PDB file of N, CA and C in Angstrom:
ATOM      1  N   MET D   1     -57.290-116.685  97.101  1.00 97.00           N
ATOM      2  CA  MET D   1     -57.748-115.684  96.390  1.00 97.00           C
ATOM      3  C   MET D   1     -59.067-116.187  95.610  1.00 97.00           C
ATOM      4  N   PHE D   2     -60.260-115.332  95.251  1.00 98.00           N
ATOM      5  CA  PHE D   2     -61.300-116.013  94.502  1.00 98.00           C
ATOM      6  C   PHE D   2     -61.360-115.406  93.290  1.00 98.00           C
ATOM      7  N   VAL D   3     -62.648-115.567  92.786  1.00 98.00           N
ATOM      8  CA  VAL D   3     -62.781-115.009  91.377  1.00 98.00           C
ATOM      9  C   VAL D   3     -64.350-115.092  91.855  1.00 98.00           C
ATOM     10  N   MET D   4     -64.484-113.775  91.738  1.00 98.00           N
ATOM     11  CA  MET D   4     -66.820-114.018  92.101  1.00 98.00           C
ATOM     12  C   MET D   4     -67.259-113.946  90.461  1.00 98.00           C
ATOM     13  N   GLU D   5     -68.206-114.142  90.247  1.00 98.00           N
ATOM     14  CA  GLU D   5     -68.293-114.853  89.293  1.00 98.00           C
ATOM     15  C   GLU D   5     -69.410-114.482  89.777  1.00 98.00           C
ATOM     16  N   LEU D   6     -70.892-113.310  88.804  1.00 98.00           N
ATOM     17  CA  LEU D   6     -72.063-113.832  89.302  1.00 98.00           C
ATOM     18  C   LEU D   6     -72.771-113.099  87.876  1.00 98.00           C
ATOM     19  N   SER D   7     -74.200-113.596  88.189  1.00 98.00           N
ATOM     20  CA  SER D   7     -74.809-114.202  86.532  1.00 98.00           C
ATOM     21  C   SER D   7     -75.924-113.409  87.169  1.00 98.00           C
ATOM     22  N   TYR D   8     -76.887-112.156  86.003  1.00 98.00           N
ATOM     23  CA  TYR D   8     -77.710-111.921  85.916  1.00 98.00           C
ATOM     24  C   TYR D   8     -78.857-112.962  86.573  1.00 98.00           C
ATOM     25  N   THR D   9     -79.732-113.342  86.534  1.00 98.00           N
ATOM     26  CA  THR D   9     -80.780-114.071  86.968  1.00 98.00           C
ATOM     27  C   THR D   9     -82.164-113.103  87.016  1.00 98.00           C
ATOM     28  N   ALA D  10     -82.164-112.114  85.754  1.00 98.00           N
ATOM     29  CA  ALA D  10     -83.312-111.025  86.218  1.00 98.00           C
ATOM     30  C   ALA D  10     -83.292-109.974  85.688  1.00 98.00           C
ATOM     31  N   PRO D  11     -84.263-109.716  84.514  1.00 97.00           N
ATOM     32  CA  PRO D  11     -83.856-108.465  83.763  1.00 97.00           C
ATOM     33  C   PRO D  11     -83.341-107.408  84.428  1.00 97.00           C
ATOM     34  N   ILE D  12     -82.804-107.170  83.300  1.00 97.00           N
ATOM     35  CA  ILE D  12     -81.910-105.678  83.570  1.00 97.00           C
ATOM     36  C   ILE D  12     -82.231-104.826  84.139  1.00 97.00           C
ATOM     37  N   GLU D  13     -83.030-104.530  83.893  1.00 97.00           N
ATOM     38  CA  GLU D  13     -84.253-103.327  84.509  1.00 97.00           C
ATOM     39  C   GLU D  13     -84.417-103.580  86.153  1.00 97.00           C
ATOM     40  N   ALA D  14     -84.505-104.949  86.677  1.00 98.00           N
ATOM     41  CA  ALA D  14     -84.481-105.400  87.948  1.00 98.00           C
ATOM     42  C   ALA D  14     -83.383-105.119  88.785  1.00 98.00           C
ATOM     43  N   VAL D  15     -82.314-105.698  88.206  1.00 98.00           N
ATOM     44  CA  VAL D  15     -80.693-105.143  88.459  1.00 98.00           C
ATOM     45  C   VAL D  15     -80.435-103.702  88.315  1.00 98.00           C
ATOM     46  N   GLU D  16     -80.671-103.345  87.639  1.00 97.00           N
ATOM     47  CA  GLU D  16     -80.501-101.394  87.984  1.00 97.00           C
ATOM     48  C   GLU D  16     -80.825-101.240  89.011  1.00 97.00           C
ATOM     49  N   GLU D  17     -82.148-101.571  89.658  1.00 98.00           N
ATOM     50  CA  GLU D  17     -83.070-101.089  90.559  1.00 98.00           C
ATOM     51  C   GLU D  17     -81.903-101.079  91.789  1.00 98.00           C
ATOM     52  N   ARG D  18     -81.162-102.363  91.501  1.00 98.00           N
ATOM     53  CA  ARG D  18     -79.903-102.120  93.111  1.00 98.00           C
ATOM     54  C   ARG D  18     -79.128-101.829  92.306  1.00 98.00           C
ATOM     55  N   MET D  19     -78.883-101.282  91.626  1.00 98.00           N
ATOM     56  CA  MET D  19     -77.228-100.723  91.589  1.00 98.00           C
ATOM     57  C   MET D  19     -76.709 -99.732  92.168  1.00 98.00           C
ATOM     58  N   ASP D  20     -77.123 -99.246  92.942  1.00 98.00           N
ATOM     59  CA  ASP D  20     -76.700 -98.496  94.229  1.00 98.00           C
ATOM     60  C   ASP D  20     -76.353 -98.800  95.153  1.00 98.00           C
ATOM     61  N   ALA D  21     -77.632 -99.758  95.924  1.00 98.00           N
ATOM     62  CA  ALA D  21     -77.490-100.992  97.205  1.00 98.00           C
ATOM     63  C   ALA D  21     -75.968-101.663  97.136  1.00 98.00           C
ATOM     64  N   HIS D  22     -75.977-102.326  95.469  1.00 98.00           N
ATOM     65  CA  HIS D  22     -74.352-102.986  95.243  1.00 98.00           C
ATOM     66  C   HIS D  22     -73.272-102.181  94.819  1.00 98.00           C
ATOM     67  N   LEU D  23     -72.962-100.875  94.696  1.00 98.00           N
ATOM     68  CA  LEU D  23     -72.545-100.358  94.591  1.00 98.00           C
ATOM     69  C   LEU D  23     -71.655 -99.624  95.745  1.00 98.00           C
ATOM     70  N   ALA D  24     -72.648 -99.615  96.407  1.00 98.00           N
ATOM     71  CA  ALA D  24     -72.409 -99.400  98.190  1.00 98.00           C
ATOM     72  C   ALA D  24     -71.532-100.534  98.828  1.00 98.00           C
ATOM     73  N   TRP D  25     -72.131-101.569  98.840  1.00 98.00           N
ATOM     74  CA  TRP D  25     -71.724-103.026  99.471  1.00 98.00           C
ATOM     75  C   TRP D  25     -70.129-102.768  99.152  1.00 98.00           C
ATOM     76  N   LEU D  26     -69.611-103.478  98.049  1.00 98.00           N
ATOM     77  CA  LEU D  26     -68.105-102.985  97.257  1.00 98.00           C
ATOM     78  C   LEU D  26     -67.818-102.106  97.414  1.00 98.00           C
ATOM     79  N   ASP D  27     -67.883-101.170  97.408  1.00 98.00           N
ATOM     80  CA  ASP D  27     -66.943 -99.901  98.453  1.00 98.00           C
ATOM     81  C   ASP D  27     -66.878-100.595 100.054  1.00 98.00           C
ATOM     82  N   GLY D  28     -67.819-100.920 100.122  1.00 98.00           N
ATOM     83  CA  GLY D  28     -67.014-101.029 102.572  1.00 98.00           C
ATOM     84  C   GLY D  28     -66.423-102.642 102.076  1.00 98.00           C
ATOM     85  N   TYR D  29     -66.551-103.218 100.462  1.00 98.00           N
ATOM     86  CA  TYR D  29     -65.384-104.508 100.611  1.00 98.00           C
ATOM     87  C   TYR D  29     -64.059-103.949 100.334  1.00 98.00           C
ATOM     88  N   TYR D  30     -63.809-103.260  99.135  1.00 98.00           N
ATOM     89  CA  TYR D  30     -62.531-102.773  98.964  1.00 98.00           C
ATOM     90  C   TYR D  30     -62.055-101.257 100.353  1.00 98.00           C
ATOM     91  N   ALA D  31     -63.035-100.928 101.417  1.00 98.00           N
ATOM     92  CA  ALA D  31     -62.012-100.777 101.438  1.00 98.00           C
ATOM     93  C   ALA D  31     -61.745-101.401 102.973  1.00 98.00           C
ATOM     94  N   SER D  32     -62.621-102.334 103.586  1.00 97.00           N
ATOM     95  CA  SER D  32     -61.730-102.841 104.242  1.00 97.00           C
ATOM     96  C   SER D  32     -60.475-104.055 103.395  1.00 97.00           C
ATOM     97  N   GLY D  33     -60.620-103.919 101.995  1.00 96.00           N
ATOM     98  CA  GLY D  33     -59.007-104.918 101.590  1.00 96.00           C
ATOM     99  C   GLY D  33     -59.825-106.409 100.893  1.00 96.00           C
ATOM    100  N   VAL D  34     -60.844-106.587 100.829  1.00 98.00           N
ATOM    101  CA  VAL D  34     -61.123-107.311 100.591  1.00 98.00           C
ATOM    102  C   VAL D  34     -61.111-108.039  98.994  1.00 98.00           C
ATOM    103  N   PHE D  35     -62.209-106.664  99.040  1.00 98.00           N
ATOM    104  CA  PHE D  35     -61.876-106.757  97.348  1.00 98.00           C
ATOM    105  C   PHE D  35     -60.505-105.969  96.205  1.00 98.00           C
ATOM    106  N   LEU D  36     -60.135-106.712  95.817  1.00 97.00           N
ATOM    107  CA  LEU D  36     -59.218-105.984  94.465  1.00 97.00           C
ATOM    108  C   LEU D  36     -59.283-105.474  93.193  1.00 97.00           C
ATOM    109  N   ALA D  37     -60.612-105.852  92.353  1.00 97.00           N
ATOM    110  CA  ALA D  37     -60.638-106.033  91.303  1.00 97.00           C
ATOM    111  C   ALA D  37     -62.513-106.002  90.816  1.00 97.00           C
ATOM    112  N   SER D  38     -62.849-105.278  90.602  1.00 98.00           N
ATOM    113  CA  SER D  38     -64.415-105.647  89.800  1.00 98.00           C
ATOM    114  C   SER D  38     -64.898-105.011  88.778  1.00 98.00           C
ATOM    115  N   GLY D  39     -65.874-105.638  88.254  1.00 98.00           N
ATOM    116  CA  GLY D  39     -66.924-105.000  86.577  1.00 98.00           C
ATOM    117  C   GLY D  39     -67.571-105.556  86.412  1.00 98.00           C
ATOM    118  N   ARG D  40     -68.329-104.935  85.283  1.00 97.00           N
ATOM    119  CA  ARG D  40     -69.163-105.717  84.061  1.00 97.00           C
ATOM    120  C   ARG D  40     -68.338-106.942  82.991  1.00 97.00           C
ATOM    121  N   LYS D  41     -69.024-108.258  83.192  1.00 98.00           N
ATOM    122  CA  LYS D  41     -68.981-108.650  82.007  1.00 98.00           C
ATOM    123  C   LYS D  41     -69.161-108.789  80.734  1.00 98.00           C
ATOM    124  N   VAL D  42     -68.863-109.286  80.018  1.00 98.00           N
ATOM    125  CA  VAL D  42     -69.364-108.379  78.628  1.00 98.00           C
ATOM    126  C   VAL D  42     -69.257-109.860  78.205  1.00 98.00           C
ATOM    127  N   PRO D  43     -70.261-110.359  77.670  1.00 97.00           N
ATOM    128  CA  PRO D  43     -71.896-109.358  76.858  1.00 97.00           C
ATOM    129  C   PRO D  43     -72.085-108.916  78.982  1.00 97.00           C
ATOM    130  N   ARG D  44     -73.120-107.663  78.782  1.00 97.00           N
ATOM    131  CA  ARG D  44     -73.139-107.451  80.481  1.00 97.00           C
ATOM    132  C   ARG D  44     -74.796-108.206  80.854  1.00 97.00           C
ATOM    133  N   ASP D  45     -74.036-109.860  81.642  1.00 97.00           N
ATOM    134  CA  ASP D  45     -75.259-110.633  82.120  1.00 97.00           C
ATOM    135  C   ASP D  45     -74.580-111.178  83.599  1.00 97.00           C
ATOM    136  N   GLY D  46     -73.696-110.069  83.865  1.00 98.00           N
ATOM    137  CA  GLY D  46     -73.719-110.178  84.856  1.00 98.00           C
ATOM    138  C   GLY D  46     -72.327-109.486  85.612  1.00 98.00           C
ATOM    139  N   GLY D  47     -70.423-110.157  86.514  1.00 98.00           N
ATOM    140  CA  GLY D  47     -70.126-109.541  86.244  1.00 98.00           C
ATOM    141  C   GLY D  47     -68.969-109.976  87.643  1.00 98.00           C
ATOM    142  N   MET D  48     -67.713-109.727  87.600  1.00 98.00           N
ATOM    143  CA  MET D  48     -66.715-110.897  88.332  1.00 98.00           C
ATOM    144  C   MET D  48     -66.024-109.505  89.438  1.00 98.00           C
ATOM    145  N   ILE D  49     -65.330-110.193  90.192  1.00 98.00           N
ATOM    146  CA  ILE D  49     -64.503-108.998  91.553  1.00 98.00           C
ATOM    147  C   ILE D  49     -63.696-110.648  91.769  1.00 98.00           C
ATOM    148  N   LEU D  50     -62.733-110.396  92.373  1.00 98.00           N
ATOM    149  CA  LEU D  50     -61.717-111.026  92.485  1.00 98.00           C
ATOM    150  C   LEU D  50     -61.601-109.931  94.042  1.00 98.00           C
ATOM    151  N   ALA D  51     -60.774-111.043  95.034  1.00 98.00           N
ATOM    152  CA  ALA D  51     -61.264-111.161  96.404  1.00 98.00           C
ATOM    153  C   ALA D  51     -60.125-112.015  96.869  1.00 98.00           C
ATOM    154  N   ALA D  52     -59.294-111.374  98.292  1.00 97.00           N
ATOM    155  CA  ALA D  52     -58.788-111.894  99.068  1.00 97.00           C
ATOM    156  C   ALA D  52     -58.562-111.967 100.726  1.00 97.00           C
ATOM    157  N   GLY D  53     -57.756-112.564 101.270  1.00 95.00           N
ATOM    158  CA  GLY D  53     -57.643-111.866 102.221  1.00 95.00           C
ATOM    159  C   GLY D  53     -59.015-112.654 102.995  1.00 95.00           C
ATOM    160  N   VAL D  54     -59.796-113.529 103.152  1.00 97.00           N
ATOM    161  CA  VAL D  54     -60.703-114.432 103.459  1.00 97.00           C
ATOM    162  C   VAL D  54     -60.809-115.797 103.831  1.00 97.00           C
ATOM    163  N   SER D  55     -61.137-116.550 104.250  1.00 97.00           N
ATOM    164  CA  SER D  55     -61.850-118.047 104.101  1.00 97.00           C
ATOM    165  C   SER D  55     -63.409-118.118 102.858  1.00 97.00           C
ATOM    166  N   ARG D  56     -62.691-119.551 102.564  1.00 98.00           N
ATOM    167  CA  ARG D  56     -63.622-119.670 102.186  1.00 98.00           C
ATOM    168  C   ARG D  56     -65.622-119.450 102.124  1.00 98.00           C
ATOM    169  N   ASP D  57     -66.046-120.021 104.102  1.00 98.00           N
ATOM    170  CA  ASP D  57     -66.418-119.670 104.045  1.00 98.00           C
ATOM    171  C   ASP D  57     -67.072-118.425 103.746  1.00 98.00           C
ATOM    172  N   GLU D  58     -66.420-116.465 105.089  1.00 98.00           N
ATOM    173  CA  GLU D  58     -66.357-115.756 104.239  1.00 98.00           C
ATOM    174  C   GLU D  58     -67.419-115.066 103.129  1.00 98.00           C
ATOM    175  N   ILE D  59     -65.961-115.644 101.999  1.00 98.00           N
ATOM    176  CA  ILE D  59     -66.559-115.203 100.753  1.00 98.00           C
ATOM    177  C   ILE D  59     -67.761-115.191 100.661  1.00 98.00           C
ATOM    178  N   GLU D  60     -67.943-116.493 100.926  1.00 98.00           N
ATOM    179  CA  GLU D  60     -69.630-117.504 100.202  1.00 98.00           C
ATOM    180  C   GLU D  60     -70.884-116.081 101.307  1.00 98.00           C
ATOM    181  N   LYS D  61     -70.251-115.812 102.892  1.00 98.00           N
ATOM    182  CA  LYS D  61     -70.815-115.089 103.626  1.00 98.00           C
ATOM    183  C   LYS D  61     -71.306-113.766 102.720  1.00 98.00           C
ATOM    184  N   ILE D  62     -70.449-113.072 101.693  1.00 98.00           N
ATOM    185  CA  ILE D  62     -69.542-112.168 101.615  1.00 98.00           C
ATOM    186  C   ILE D  62     -71.025-111.902  99.916  1.00 98.00           C
ATOM    187  N   ALA D  63     -71.088-112.645  99.208  1.00 98.00           N
ATOM    188  CA  ALA D  63     -71.320-112.831  98.321  1.00 98.00           C
ATOM    189  C   ALA D  63     -73.256-112.964  98.637  1.00 98.00           C
ATOM    190  N   GLU D  64     -73.639-114.025  99.504  1.00 98.00           N
ATOM    191  CA  GLU D  64     -74.622-113.555  99.933  1.00 98.00           C
ATOM    192  C   GLU D  64     -75.713-113.008 100.305  1.00 98.00           C
ATOM    193  N   SER D  65     -74.390-111.244 100.793  1.00 98.00           N
ATOM    194  CA  SER D  65     -74.540-110.523 101.933  1.00 98.00           C
ATOM    195  C   SER D  65     -74.949-109.122 100.379  1.00 98.00           C
ATOM    196  N   ASP D  66     -74.501-109.031  99.362  1.00 98.00           N
ATOM    197  CA  ASP D  66     -74.375-108.744  97.527  1.00 98.00           C
ATOM    198  C   ASP D  66     -76.231-108.062  97.858  1.00 98.00           C
ATOM    199  N   PRO D  67     -76.557-107.462  98.193  1.00 98.00           N
ATOM    200  CA  PRO D  67     -77.435-106.425  97.758  1.00 98.00           C
ATOM    201  C   PRO D  67     -78.434-107.456  96.434  1.00 98.00           C
ATOM    202  N   PHE D  68     -77.864-107.811  95.147  1.00 98.00           N
ATOM    203  CA  PHE D  68     -77.955-108.262  94.497  1.00 98.00           C
ATOM    204  C   PHE D  68     -78.677-109.666  94.746  1.00 98.00           C
ATOM    205  N   ALA D  69     -77.823-110.311  95.537  1.00 98.00           N
ATOM    206  CA  ALA D  69     -78.189-111.638  95.753  1.00 98.00           C
ATOM    207  C   ALA D  69     -79.632-111.546  96.687  1.00 98.00           C
ATOM    208  N   VAL D  70     -79.635-111.500  97.407  1.00 98.00           N
ATOM    209  CA  VAL D  70     -80.238-110.653  98.433  1.00 98.00           C
ATOM    210  C   VAL D  70     -81.385-110.419  98.128  1.00 98.00           C
ATOM    211  N   ALA D  71     -81.614-109.678  97.093  1.00 98.00           N
ATOM    212  CA  ALA D  71     -82.608-109.484  96.170  1.00 98.00           C
ATOM    213  C   ALA D  71     -83.365-110.466  95.423  1.00 98.00           C
ATOM    214  N   GLY D  72     -82.477-111.410  94.657  1.00 98.00           N
ATOM    215  CA  GLY D  72     -82.180-112.777  94.022  1.00 98.00           C
ATOM    216  C   GLY D  72     -82.201-112.180  92.513  1.00 98.00           C
ATOM    217  N   VAL D  73     -81.684-111.535  91.987  1.00 98.00           N
ATOM    218  CA  VAL D  73     -81.884-111.114  91.175  1.00 98.00           C
ATOM    219  C   VAL D  73     -79.874-111.111  90.474  1.00 98.00           C
ATOM    220  N   CYS D  74     -79.690-112.417  91.295  1.00 98.00           N
ATOM    221  CA  CYS D  74     -77.766-112.556  90.917  1.00 98.00           C
ATOM    222  C   CYS D  74     -78.180-114.168  91.536  1.00 98.00           C
ATOM    223  N   ALA D  75     -76.883-114.572  90.316  1.00 98.00           N
ATOM    224  CA  ALA D  75     -76.449-116.107  91.222  1.00 98.00           C
ATOM    225  C   ALA D  75     -74.829-116.269  91.220  1.00 98.00           C
ATOM    226  N   TYR D  76     -74.164-116.378  92.389  1.00 98.00           N
ATOM    227  CA  TYR D  76     -72.295-116.011  92.397  1.00 98.00           C
ATOM    228  C   TYR D  76     -72.234-117.805  92.283  1.00 98.00           C
ATOM    229  N   ARG D  77     -71.006-118.274  91.159  1.00 98.00           N
ATOM    230  CA  ARG D  77     -70.054-118.585  90.730  1.00 98.00           C
ATOM    231  C   ARG D  77     -68.619-118.157  91.787  1.00 98.00           C
ATOM    232  N   ILE D  78     -68.190-119.468  92.810  1.00 98.00           N
ATOM    233  CA  ILE D  78     -66.581-118.816  93.638  1.00 98.00           C
ATOM    234  C   ILE D  78     -65.368-120.108  92.896  1.00 98.00           C
ATOM    235  N   THR D  79     -64.478-119.206  92.308  1.00 98.00           N
ATOM    236  CA  THR D  79     -64.093-120.203  92.625  1.00 98.00           C
ATOM    237  C   THR D  79     -62.733-119.720  93.180  1.00 98.00           C
ATOM    238  N   GLU D  80     -61.955-120.202  93.686  1.00 97.00           N
ATOM    239  CA  GLU D  80     -61.229-120.269  94.589  1.00 97.00           C
ATOM    240  C   GLU D  80     -59.474-121.057  94.095  1.00 97.00           C
ATOM    241  N   PHE D  81     -58.236-119.931  93.701  1.00 97.00           N
ATOM    242  CA  PHE D  81     -56.697-120.225  93.353  1.00 97.00           C
ATOM    243  C   PHE D  81     -56.717-119.933  94.273  1.00 97.00           C
ATOM    244  N   THR D  82     -54.518-119.848  93.721  1.00 96.00           N
ATOM    245  CA  THR D  82     -53.780-120.294  94.870  1.00 96.00           C
ATOM    246  C   THR D  82     -53.474-119.102  93.831  1.00 96.00           C
ATOM    247  N   ALA D  83     -52.876-117.540  94.701  1.00 95.00           N
ATOM    248  CA  ALA D  83     -52.594-116.853  93.192  1.00 95.00           C
ATOM    249  C   ALA D  83     -50.858-116.838  93.778  1.00 95.00           C
ATOM    250  N   THR D  84     -50.080-118.056  91.905  1.00 95.00           N
ATOM    251  CA  THR D  84     -48.103-117.848  93.188  1.00 95.00           C
ATOM    252  C   THR D  84     -48.151-116.967  92.094  1.00 95.00           C
ATOM    253  N   ARG D  85     -48.422-116.424  90.927  1.00 94.00           N
ATOM    254  CA  ARG D  85     -47.611-115.778  90.292  1.00 94.00           C
ATOM    255  C   ARG D  85     -48.525-114.536  89.937  1.00 94.00           C
ATOM    256  N   THR D  86     -48.258-112.354  90.381  1.00 94.00           N
ATOM    257  CA  THR D  86     -48.794-111.581  90.960  1.00 94.00           C
ATOM    258  C   THR D  86     -48.129-110.600  89.496  1.00 94.00           C
ATOM    259  N   SER D  87     -48.702-108.947  89.305  1.00 93.00           N
ATOM    260  CA  SER D  87     -48.352-108.777  88.501  1.00 93.00           C
ATOM    261  C   SER D  87     -47.483-107.347  89.723  1.00 93.00           C
ATOM    262  N   ALA D  88     -46.774-106.651  89.912  1.00 93.00           N
ATOM    263  CA  ALA D  88     -46.207-105.984  90.953  1.00 93.00           C
ATOM    264  C   ALA D  88     -47.373-105.234  91.885  1.00 93.00           C
ATOM    265  N   GLY D  89     -48.260-104.790  91.234  1.00 91.00           N
ATOM    266  CA  GLY D  89     -49.298-104.383  92.838  1.00 91.00           C
ATOM    267  C   GLY D  89     -50.246-105.085  93.172  1.00 91.00           C
ATOM    268  N   LEU D  90     -50.230-106.024  92.709  1.00 93.00           N
ATOM    269  CA  LEU D  90     -50.829-107.193  93.618  1.00 93.00           C
ATOM    270  C   LEU D  90     -49.906-108.529  94.192  1.00 93.00           C
ATOM    271  N   ALA D  91     -48.657-107.674  94.396  1.00 92.00           N
ATOM    272  CA  ALA D  91     -47.436-108.356  94.844  1.00 92.00           C
ATOM    273  C   ALA D  91     -47.470-109.128  96.554  1.00 92.00           C
ATOM    274  N   ALA D  92     -49.038-107.492  97.322  1.00 91.00           N
ATOM    275  CA  ALA D  92     -48.922-108.278  99.066  1.00 91.00           C
ATOM    276  C   ALA D  92     -50.230-109.329  98.926  1.00 91.00           C
ATOM    277  N   VAL D  93     -50.996-109.973  97.992  1.00 93.00           N
ATOM    278  CA  VAL D  93     -51.880-110.468  98.246  1.00 93.00           C
ATOM    279  C   VAL D  93     -51.290-112.150  97.787  1.00 93.00           C
ATOM    280  N   ARG D  94     -49.956-112.034  97.018  1.00 93.00           N
ATOM    281  CA  ARG D  94     -49.264-113.675  96.596  1.00 93.00           C
ATOM    282  C   ARG D  94     -49.045-114.369  97.485  1.00 93.00           C
ATOM    283  N   GLU D  95     -49.605-115.469  97.357  1.00 93.00           N
ATOM    284  CA  GLU D  95     -49.449-116.786  98.003  1.00 93.00           C
ATOM    285  C   GLU D  95     -48.770-117.893  97.525  1.00 93.00           C
ATOM    286  N   THR D  96     -48.339-119.010  97.860  1.00 91.00           N
ATOM    287  CA  THR D  96     -47.148-119.937  97.836  1.00 91.00           C
ATOM    288  C   THR D  96     -47.885-121.274  97.840  1.00 91.00           C
ATOM    289  N   LEU D  97     -47.360-121.839  97.144  1.00 91.00           N
ATOM    290  CA  LEU D  97     -48.112-123.265  97.407  1.00 91.00           C
ATOM    291  C   LEU D  97     -47.369-123.759  98.479  1.00 91.00           C
ATOM    292  N   PRO D  98     -48.881-124.931  99.322  1.00 83.00           N
ATOM    293  CA  PRO D  98     -48.190-125.507 100.937  1.00 83.00           C
ATOM    294  C   PRO D  98     -46.701-126.727  99.922  1.00 83.00           C
TER     295      PRO D  98
END
């Protein structure tokens, strides 16, 4: 599982100009089952995405395809972890240690 942290690298006005494209990008990965949760950070200087079901290489390519990243208005920090405990709603993505 991955925590994808994005930090804005441009003024919020530049981010807002690309918001519709970013939301459509998110919707595509929710539809495919890769994205599990997402939202703005508080304070609003970026966002967070919880993702699962793909490899490290794939998640890096997904992050690079974000319209925010393509436009250079954000930078990603990706943290991989093994989700050995989850809520009942996330039981399908629960993992076991090797």
